[in-house]
GROMACS .gro file of C-alpha atoms in nm:
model
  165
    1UNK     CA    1   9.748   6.745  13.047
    2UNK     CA    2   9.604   6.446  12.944
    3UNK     CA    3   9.458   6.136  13.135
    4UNK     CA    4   9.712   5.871  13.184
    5UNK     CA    5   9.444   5.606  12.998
    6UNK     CA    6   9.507   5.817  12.643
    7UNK     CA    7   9.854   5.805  12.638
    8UNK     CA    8   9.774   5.416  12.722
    9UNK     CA    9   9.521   5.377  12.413
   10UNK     CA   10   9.759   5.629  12.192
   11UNK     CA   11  10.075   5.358  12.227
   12UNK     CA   12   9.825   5.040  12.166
   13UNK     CA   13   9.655   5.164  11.859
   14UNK     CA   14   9.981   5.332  11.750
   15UNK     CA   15  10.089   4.984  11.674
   16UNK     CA   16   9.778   4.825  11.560
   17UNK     CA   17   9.629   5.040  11.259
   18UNK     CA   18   9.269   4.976  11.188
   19UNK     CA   19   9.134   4.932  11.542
   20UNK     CA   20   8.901   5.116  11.709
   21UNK     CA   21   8.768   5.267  12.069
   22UNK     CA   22   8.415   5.251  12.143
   23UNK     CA   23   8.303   5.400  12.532
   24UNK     CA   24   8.022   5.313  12.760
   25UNK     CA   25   7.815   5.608  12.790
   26UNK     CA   26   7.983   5.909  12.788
   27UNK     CA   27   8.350   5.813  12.917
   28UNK     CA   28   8.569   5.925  12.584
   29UNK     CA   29   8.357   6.283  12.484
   30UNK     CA   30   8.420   6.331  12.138
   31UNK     CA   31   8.638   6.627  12.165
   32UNK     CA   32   8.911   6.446  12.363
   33UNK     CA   33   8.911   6.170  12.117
   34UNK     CA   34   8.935   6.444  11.828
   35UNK     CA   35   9.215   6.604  12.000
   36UNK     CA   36   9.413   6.320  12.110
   37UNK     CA   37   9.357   6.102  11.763
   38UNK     CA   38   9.178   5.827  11.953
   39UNK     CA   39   8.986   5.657  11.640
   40UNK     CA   40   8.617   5.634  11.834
   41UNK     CA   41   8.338   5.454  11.707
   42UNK     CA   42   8.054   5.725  11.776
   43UNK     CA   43   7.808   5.884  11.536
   44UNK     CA   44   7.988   6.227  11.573
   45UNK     CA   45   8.320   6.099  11.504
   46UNK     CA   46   8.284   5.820  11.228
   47UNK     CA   47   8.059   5.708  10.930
   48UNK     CA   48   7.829   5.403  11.051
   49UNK     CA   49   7.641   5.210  10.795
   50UNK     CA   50   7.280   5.273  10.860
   51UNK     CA   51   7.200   4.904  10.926
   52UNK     CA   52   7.540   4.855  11.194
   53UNK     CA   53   7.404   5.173  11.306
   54UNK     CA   54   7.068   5.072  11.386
   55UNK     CA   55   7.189   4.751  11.570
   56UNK     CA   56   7.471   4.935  11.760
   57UNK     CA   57   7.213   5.198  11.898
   58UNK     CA   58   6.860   4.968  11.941
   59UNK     CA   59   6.794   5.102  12.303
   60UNK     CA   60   7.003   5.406  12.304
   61UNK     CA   61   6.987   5.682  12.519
   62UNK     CA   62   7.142   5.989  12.531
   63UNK     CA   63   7.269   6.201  12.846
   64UNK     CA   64   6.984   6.451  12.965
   65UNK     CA   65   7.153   6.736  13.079
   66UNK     CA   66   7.148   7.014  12.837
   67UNK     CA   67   7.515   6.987  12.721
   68UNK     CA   68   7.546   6.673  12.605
   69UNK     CA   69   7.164   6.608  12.513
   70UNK     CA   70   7.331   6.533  12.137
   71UNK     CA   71   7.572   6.245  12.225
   72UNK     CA   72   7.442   5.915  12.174
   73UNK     CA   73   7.594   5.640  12.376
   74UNK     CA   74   7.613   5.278  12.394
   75UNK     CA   75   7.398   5.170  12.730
   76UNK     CA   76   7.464   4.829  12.765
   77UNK     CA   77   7.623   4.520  12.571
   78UNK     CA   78   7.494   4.204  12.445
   79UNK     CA   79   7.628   3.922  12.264
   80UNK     CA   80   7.490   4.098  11.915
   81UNK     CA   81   7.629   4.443  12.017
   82UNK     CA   82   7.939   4.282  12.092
   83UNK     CA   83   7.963   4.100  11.727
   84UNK     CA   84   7.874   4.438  11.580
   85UNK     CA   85   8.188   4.636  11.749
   86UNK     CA   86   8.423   4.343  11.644
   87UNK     CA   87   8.326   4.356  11.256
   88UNK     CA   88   8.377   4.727  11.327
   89UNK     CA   89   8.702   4.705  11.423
   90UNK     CA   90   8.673   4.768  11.807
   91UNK     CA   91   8.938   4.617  12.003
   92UNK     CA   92   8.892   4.870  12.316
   93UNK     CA   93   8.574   4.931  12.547
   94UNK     CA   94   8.615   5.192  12.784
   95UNK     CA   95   8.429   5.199  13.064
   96UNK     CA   96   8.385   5.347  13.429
   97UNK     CA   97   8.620   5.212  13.718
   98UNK     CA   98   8.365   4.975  13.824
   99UNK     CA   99   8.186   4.855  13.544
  100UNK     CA  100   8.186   4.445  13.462
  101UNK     CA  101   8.030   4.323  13.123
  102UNK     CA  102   7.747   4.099  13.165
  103UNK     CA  103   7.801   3.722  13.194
  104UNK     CA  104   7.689   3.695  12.843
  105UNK     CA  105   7.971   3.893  12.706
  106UNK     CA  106   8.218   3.836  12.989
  107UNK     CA  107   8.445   3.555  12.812
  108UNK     CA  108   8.518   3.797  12.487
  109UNK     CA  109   8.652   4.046  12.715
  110UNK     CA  110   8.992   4.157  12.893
  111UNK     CA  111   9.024   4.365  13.158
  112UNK     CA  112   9.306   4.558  12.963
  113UNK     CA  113   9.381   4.908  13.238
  114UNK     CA  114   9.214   5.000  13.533
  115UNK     CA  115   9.302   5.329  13.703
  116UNK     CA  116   9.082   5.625  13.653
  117UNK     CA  117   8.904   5.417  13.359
  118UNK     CA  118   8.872   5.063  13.301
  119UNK     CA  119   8.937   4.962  12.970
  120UNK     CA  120   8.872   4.620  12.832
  121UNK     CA  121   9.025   4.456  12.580
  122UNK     CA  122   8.772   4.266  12.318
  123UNK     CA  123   8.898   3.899  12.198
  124UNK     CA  124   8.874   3.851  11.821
  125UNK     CA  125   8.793   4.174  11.718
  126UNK     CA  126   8.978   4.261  11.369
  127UNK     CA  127   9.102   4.578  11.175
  128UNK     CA  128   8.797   4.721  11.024
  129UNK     CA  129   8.829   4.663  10.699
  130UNK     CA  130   8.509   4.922  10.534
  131UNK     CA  131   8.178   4.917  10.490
  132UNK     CA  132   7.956   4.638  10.303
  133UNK     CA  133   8.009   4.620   9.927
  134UNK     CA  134   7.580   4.709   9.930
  135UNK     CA  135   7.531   4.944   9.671
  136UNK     CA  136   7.848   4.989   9.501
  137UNK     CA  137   7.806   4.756   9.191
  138UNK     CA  138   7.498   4.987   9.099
  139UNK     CA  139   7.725   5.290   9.135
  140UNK     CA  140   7.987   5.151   8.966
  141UNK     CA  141   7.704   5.096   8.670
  142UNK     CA  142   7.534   5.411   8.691
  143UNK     CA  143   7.864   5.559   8.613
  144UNK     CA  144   7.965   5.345   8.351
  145UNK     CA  145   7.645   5.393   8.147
  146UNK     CA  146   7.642   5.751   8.215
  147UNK     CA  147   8.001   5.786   8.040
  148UNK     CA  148   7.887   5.618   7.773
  149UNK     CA  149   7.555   5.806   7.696
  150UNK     CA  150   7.791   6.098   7.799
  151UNK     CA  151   8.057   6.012   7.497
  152UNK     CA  152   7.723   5.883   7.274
  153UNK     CA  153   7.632   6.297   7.287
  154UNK     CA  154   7.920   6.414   7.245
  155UNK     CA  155   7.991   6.246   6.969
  156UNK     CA  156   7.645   6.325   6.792
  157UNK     CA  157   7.644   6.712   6.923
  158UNK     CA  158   7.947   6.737   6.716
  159UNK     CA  159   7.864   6.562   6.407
  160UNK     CA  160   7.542   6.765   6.384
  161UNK     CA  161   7.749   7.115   6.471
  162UNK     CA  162   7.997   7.002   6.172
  163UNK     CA  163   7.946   7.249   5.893
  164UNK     CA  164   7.870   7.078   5.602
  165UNK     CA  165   8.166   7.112   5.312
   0.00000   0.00000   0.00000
């Protein structure tokens, strides 16, 4: 049966496509996200650009016990972590029962639930929209040319294979 908190985050993000979960340390494992649909921002569960990535994670740590030695987790939150999970599209930290965001961070957050988790809600986060545009204009190119010089052989593998009459 599932923690009264999911069914909590499963009726909020039913209603507001695009948003995202992210946890404080280990509190949503990536299994029960996968297996109640909660859309999680963690490297096992979602694509991260490799520069959000590297911001997100600066300081990580990972549990040490032997199960979960391969789940990274967020550690702490500053004002440019915080950014970062907006522009991704986070609109819900969960965290333990106790836990308060620093003063730094304190006036961008809700305190949304609080029974067996604490989730807080984060002010002016938005539906995550994709990643940055980097690198798709030279894709888009490489492709293009590549049909042409694709066609350009084509055309002359045929007009040399043509028997002559």
């Amino acid at each position: 049966r599932p923690a009264p908190y999911l069914g909590w985050l499963q009726a909020r993000l039913a209603g507001e496509p695009g948003f995202r979960v992210a946890g404080l340390g280990t509190v949503l494992m990536p299994d029960v996200s996968a297996a109640f649909r909660i859309p999680d921002l963690r490297l096992e569960d979602s694509l991260i650009d490799r520069d959000q990535y590297r911001r997100l994670f600066a300081g990580l740590s990972a549990p040490k016990d032997p199960k979960r030695s391969m789940f990274i987790t967020i550690e702490s939150l500053d004002r440019g972590k915080l950014e970062l999970l907006r522009l991704l599209g986070v609109r819900y930290f969960i965290a333990a029962p106790g836990w308060r965001p620093r003063e730094a961070v304190r006036e961008a957050m809700t305190k949304s639930y609080y029974a067996e988790m604490t989730i807080w809600t984060i002010r002016g986060a938005r539906p995550f929209s994709g990643f940055p545009e980097r690198g798709r204009r030279a894709l888009a190119l490489g492709l293009w040319s590549g049909g042409v010089l694709g066609l350009g052989l084509l055309l002359s593998g045929l007009a040399w294979c043509r028997k002559p009459s």
